[in-house]
CSV table of C-alpha atoms in Angstrom, one decimal:
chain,number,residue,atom,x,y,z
A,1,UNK,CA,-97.0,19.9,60.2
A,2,UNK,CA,-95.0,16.5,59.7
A,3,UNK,CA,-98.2,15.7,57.5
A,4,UNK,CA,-98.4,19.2,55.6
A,5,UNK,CA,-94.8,18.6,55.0
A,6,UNK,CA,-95.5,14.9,53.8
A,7,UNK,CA,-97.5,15.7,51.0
A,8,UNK,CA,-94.6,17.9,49.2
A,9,UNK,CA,-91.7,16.4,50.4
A,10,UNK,CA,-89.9,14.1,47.9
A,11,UNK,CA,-91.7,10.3,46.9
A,12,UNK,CA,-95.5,11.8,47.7
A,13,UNK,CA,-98.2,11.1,45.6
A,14,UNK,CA,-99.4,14.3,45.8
A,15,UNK,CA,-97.3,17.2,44.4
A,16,UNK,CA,-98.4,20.7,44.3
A,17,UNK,CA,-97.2,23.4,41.7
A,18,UNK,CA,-96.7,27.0,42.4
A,19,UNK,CA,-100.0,28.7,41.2
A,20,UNK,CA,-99.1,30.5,37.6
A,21,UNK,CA,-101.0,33.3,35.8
A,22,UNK,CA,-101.6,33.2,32.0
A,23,UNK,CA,-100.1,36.6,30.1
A,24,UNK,CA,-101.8,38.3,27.8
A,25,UNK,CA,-103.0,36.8,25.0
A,26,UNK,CA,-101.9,38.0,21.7
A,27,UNK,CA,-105.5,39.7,20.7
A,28,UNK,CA,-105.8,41.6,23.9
A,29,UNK,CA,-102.0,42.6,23.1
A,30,UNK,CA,-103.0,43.9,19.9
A,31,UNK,CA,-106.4,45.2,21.0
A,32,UNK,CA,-104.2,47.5,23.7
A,33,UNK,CA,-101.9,48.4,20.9
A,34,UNK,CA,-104.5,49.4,18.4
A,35,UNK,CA,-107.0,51.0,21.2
A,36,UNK,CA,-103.4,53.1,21.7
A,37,UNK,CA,-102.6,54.1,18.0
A,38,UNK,CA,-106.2,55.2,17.6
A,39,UNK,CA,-106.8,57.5,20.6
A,40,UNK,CA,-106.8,61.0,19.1
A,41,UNK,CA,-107.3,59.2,15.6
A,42,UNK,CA,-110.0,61.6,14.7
A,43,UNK,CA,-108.5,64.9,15.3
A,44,UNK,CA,-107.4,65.5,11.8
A,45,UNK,CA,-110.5,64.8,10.0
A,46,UNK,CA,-112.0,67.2,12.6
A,47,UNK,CA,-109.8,69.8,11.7
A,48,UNK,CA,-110.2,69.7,8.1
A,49,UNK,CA,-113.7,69.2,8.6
A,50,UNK,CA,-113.7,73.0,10.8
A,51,UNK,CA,-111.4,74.2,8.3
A,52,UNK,CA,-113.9,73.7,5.8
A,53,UNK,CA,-116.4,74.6,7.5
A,54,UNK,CA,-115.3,77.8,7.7
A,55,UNK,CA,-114.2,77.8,4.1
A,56,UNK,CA,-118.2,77.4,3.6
A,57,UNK,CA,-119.3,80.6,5.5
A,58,UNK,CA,-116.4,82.5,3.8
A,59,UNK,CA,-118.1,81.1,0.6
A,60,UNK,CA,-121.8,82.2,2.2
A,61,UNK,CA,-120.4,85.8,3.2
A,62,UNK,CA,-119.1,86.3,-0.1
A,63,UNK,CA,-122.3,85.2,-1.9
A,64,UNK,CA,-124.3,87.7,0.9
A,65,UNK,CA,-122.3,90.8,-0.4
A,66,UNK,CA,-122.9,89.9,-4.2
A,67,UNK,CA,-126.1,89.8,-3.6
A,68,UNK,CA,-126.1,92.6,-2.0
A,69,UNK,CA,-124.1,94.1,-4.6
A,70,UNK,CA,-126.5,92.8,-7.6
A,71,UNK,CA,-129.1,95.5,-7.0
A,72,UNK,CA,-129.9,97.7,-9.8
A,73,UNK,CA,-128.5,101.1,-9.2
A,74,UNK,CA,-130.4,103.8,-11.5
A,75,UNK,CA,-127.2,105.0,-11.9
A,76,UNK,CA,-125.4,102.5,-13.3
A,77,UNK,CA,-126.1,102.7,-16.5
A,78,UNK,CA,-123.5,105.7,-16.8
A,79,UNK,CA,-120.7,103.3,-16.6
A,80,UNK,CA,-122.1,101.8,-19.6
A,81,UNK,CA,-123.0,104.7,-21.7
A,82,UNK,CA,-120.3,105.1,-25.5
A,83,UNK,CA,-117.9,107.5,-24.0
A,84,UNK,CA,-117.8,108.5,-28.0
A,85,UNK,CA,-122.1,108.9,-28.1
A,86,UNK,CA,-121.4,112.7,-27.7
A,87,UNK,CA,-118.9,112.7,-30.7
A,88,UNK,CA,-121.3,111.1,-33.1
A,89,UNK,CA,-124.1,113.4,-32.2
A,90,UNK,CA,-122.3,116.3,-32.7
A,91,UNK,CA,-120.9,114.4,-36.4
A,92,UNK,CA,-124.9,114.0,-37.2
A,93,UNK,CA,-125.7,117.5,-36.1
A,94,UNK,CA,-122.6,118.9,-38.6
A,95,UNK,CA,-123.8,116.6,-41.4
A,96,UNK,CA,-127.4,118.3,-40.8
A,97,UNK,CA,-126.0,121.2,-41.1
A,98,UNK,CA,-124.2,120.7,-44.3
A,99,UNK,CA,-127.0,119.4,-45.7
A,100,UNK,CA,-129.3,122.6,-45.1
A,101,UNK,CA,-126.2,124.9,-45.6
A,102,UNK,CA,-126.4,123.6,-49.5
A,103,UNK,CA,-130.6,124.2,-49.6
A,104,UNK,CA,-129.5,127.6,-48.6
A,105,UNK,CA,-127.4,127.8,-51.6
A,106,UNK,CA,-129.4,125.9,-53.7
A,107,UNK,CA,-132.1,128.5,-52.9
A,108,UNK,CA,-129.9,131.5,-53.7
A,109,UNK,CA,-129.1,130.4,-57.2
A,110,UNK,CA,-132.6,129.7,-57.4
A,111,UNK,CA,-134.1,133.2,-56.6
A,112,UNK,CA,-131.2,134.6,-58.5
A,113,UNK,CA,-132.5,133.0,-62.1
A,114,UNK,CA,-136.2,133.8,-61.0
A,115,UNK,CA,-134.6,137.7,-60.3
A,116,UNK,CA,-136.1,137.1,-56.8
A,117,UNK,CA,-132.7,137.3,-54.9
A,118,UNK,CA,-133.4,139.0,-51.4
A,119,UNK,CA,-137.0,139.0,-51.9
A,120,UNK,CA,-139.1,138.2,-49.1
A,121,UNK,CA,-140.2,135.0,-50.4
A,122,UNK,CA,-136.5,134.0,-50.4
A,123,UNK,CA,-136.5,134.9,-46.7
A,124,UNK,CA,-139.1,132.8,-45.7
A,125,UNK,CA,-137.6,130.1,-47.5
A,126,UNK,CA,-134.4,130.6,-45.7
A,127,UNK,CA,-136.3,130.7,-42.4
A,128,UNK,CA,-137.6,127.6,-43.4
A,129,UNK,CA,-134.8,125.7,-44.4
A,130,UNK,CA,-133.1,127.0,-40.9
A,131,UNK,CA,-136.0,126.1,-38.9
A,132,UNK,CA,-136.0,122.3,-40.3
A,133,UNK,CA,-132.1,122.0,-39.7
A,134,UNK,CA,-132.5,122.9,-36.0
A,135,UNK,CA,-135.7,120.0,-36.0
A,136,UNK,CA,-133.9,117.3,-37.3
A,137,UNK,CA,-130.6,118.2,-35.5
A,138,UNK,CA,-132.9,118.6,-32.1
A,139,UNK,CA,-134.7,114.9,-33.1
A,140,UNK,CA,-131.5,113.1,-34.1
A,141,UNK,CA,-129.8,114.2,-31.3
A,142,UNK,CA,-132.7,112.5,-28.9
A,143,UNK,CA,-133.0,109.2,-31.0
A,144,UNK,CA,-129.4,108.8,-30.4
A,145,UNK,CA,-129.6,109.5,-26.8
A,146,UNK,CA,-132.6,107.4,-26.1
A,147,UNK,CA,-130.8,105.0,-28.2
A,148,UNK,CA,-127.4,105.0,-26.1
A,149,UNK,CA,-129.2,104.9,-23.1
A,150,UNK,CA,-131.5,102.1,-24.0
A,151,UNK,CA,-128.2,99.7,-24.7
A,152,UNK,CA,-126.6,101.0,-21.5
A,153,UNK,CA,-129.6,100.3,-19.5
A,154,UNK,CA,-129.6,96.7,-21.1
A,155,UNK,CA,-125.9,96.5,-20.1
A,156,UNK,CA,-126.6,97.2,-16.5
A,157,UNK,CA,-129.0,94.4,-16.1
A,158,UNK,CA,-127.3,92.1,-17.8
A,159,UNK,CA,-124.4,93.0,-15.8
A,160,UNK,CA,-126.3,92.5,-12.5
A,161,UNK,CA,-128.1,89.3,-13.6
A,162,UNK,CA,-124.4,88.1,-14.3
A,163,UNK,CA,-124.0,89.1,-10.7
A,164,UNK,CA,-127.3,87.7,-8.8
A,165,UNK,CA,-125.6,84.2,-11.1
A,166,UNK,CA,-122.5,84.2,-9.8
A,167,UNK,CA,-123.8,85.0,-5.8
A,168,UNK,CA,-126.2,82.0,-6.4
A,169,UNK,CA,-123.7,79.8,-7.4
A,170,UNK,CA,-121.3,81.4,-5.0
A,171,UNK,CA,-123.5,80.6,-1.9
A,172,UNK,CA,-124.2,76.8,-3.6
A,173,UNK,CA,-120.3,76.2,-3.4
A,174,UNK,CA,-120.1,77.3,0.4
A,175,UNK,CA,-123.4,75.2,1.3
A,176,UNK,CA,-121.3,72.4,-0.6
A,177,UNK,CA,-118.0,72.9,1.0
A,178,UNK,CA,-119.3,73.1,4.6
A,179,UNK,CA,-121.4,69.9,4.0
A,180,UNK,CA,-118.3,68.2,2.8
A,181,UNK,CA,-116.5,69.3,6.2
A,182,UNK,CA,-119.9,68.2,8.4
A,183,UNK,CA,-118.8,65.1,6.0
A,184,UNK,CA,-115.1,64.7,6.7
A,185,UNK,CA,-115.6,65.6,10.7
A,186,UNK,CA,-118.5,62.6,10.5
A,187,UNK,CA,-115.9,60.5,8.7
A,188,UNK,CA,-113.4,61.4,11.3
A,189,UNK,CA,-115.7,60.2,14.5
A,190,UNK,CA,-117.3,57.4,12.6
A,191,UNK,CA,-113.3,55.5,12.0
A,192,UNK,CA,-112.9,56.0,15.2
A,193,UNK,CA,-116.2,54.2,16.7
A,194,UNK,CA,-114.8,51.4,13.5
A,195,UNK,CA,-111.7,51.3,15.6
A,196,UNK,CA,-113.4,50.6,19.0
A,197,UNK,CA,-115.4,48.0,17.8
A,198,UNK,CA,-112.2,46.3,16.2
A,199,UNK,CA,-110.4,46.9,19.9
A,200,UNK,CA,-113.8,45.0,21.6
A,201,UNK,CA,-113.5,42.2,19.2
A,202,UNK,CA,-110.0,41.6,19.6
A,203,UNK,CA,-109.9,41.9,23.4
A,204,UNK,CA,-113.1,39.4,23.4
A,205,UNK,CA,-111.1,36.8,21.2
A,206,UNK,CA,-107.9,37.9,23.5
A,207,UNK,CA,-110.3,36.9,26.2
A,208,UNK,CA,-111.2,33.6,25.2
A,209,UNK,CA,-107.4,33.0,24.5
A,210,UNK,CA,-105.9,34.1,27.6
A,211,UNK,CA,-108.9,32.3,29.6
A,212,UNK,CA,-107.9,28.5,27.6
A,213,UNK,CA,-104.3,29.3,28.9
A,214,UNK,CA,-105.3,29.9,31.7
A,215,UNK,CA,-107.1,26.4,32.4
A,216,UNK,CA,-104.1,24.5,30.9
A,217,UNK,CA,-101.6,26.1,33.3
A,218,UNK,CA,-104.7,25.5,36.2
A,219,UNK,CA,-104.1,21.9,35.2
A,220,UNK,CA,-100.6,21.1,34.5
């Protein structure tokens, strides 16, 4: 004891320090502070990556019903018949009819400066005239219906070619959208893998520092 107590009393040649431990270097203090701030740092590009996501199916449902809804019904050409085709028939059919009404009288004053008025010959004229009013009224009135129905029929494809256009490029912006959210989620995850490899680097170089301090107090 009287020599333990030698070496560390006052005048020896041998003092002994207090053993001291180095703190933390700055690095590892900002690697701890930065490996704090970015826990969690990815949550919200992962929520507006779901959200669109889901903005993207919405997209793709909606595109599923237009094309469901670009089918040709044979039927839906009514909606694009002239509401007014019926009108214009019946005009046509009354011009017709004005027109043979005045071969009628035509014909009258005719048999009545030959002295034939009322004379059979007159009647088959008549007959005649009558009979070629009811064909052209019959054949106008189907030109203009084929006619009407031919444009309305070209209307309803158009119309669901218009559709099948906008479905296509309805389910183009949904595919778009949810790769843009796969995108934003991916961005989300891959900032934070950035922000562990920052944390490693620093706490290696906060290593390093806190290990030199550690030899110069191991010396003092």
């Amino acid at each position: 004891f009287a020599s333990a107590k030698g070496l560390t009393g006052t005048g020896t040649q041998m003092p002994f320090s207090a053993q001291q431990l180095a703190a933390l270097s700055p690095g590892q203090q900002q690697a701890i502070s930065r490996a704090m701030s970015g826990v969690g740092s990815f949550e919200p590009f992962l929520q507006k990556g779901t959200e669109a996501i889901g903005q993207g199916i919405g997209q793709l449902g909606t595109a599923q019903q237009r094309v469901a809804a670009a089918g040709i019904d044979p039927s839906s050409y009514q909606q694009f018949m002239n509401p007014f085709m019926e009108d214009v028939i019946q005009k046509q059919y009354q011009d017709i009819a004005d027109q043979g009404a005045k071969q009628q009288t035509q014909l009258g004053a005719s048999a009545v400066g030959a002295g034939a008025f009322g004379g059979s010959r007159q009647g088959i004229a008549q007959g005649e005239i009558a009979a070629n009013v009811l064909d052209q009224q019959a054949r106008t009135g189907a030109q203009l219906r084929s006619a009407g129905f031919q444009q309305a029929q070209n209307l309803a494809q158009q119309a669901a070619q218009q559709q099948l256009r906008q479905a296509q490029l309805t389910g183009q912006l949904g595919q778009s959208v949810g790769q843009l959210g796969m995108q934003t989620a991916g961005l989300g995850q891959l900032g934070q893998q950035m922000g562990v490899q920052d944390v490693n680097t620093l706490l290696g170089i906060g290593g390093l520092q806190q290990g030199q301090d550690q030899r110069q107090l191991d010396v003092t």
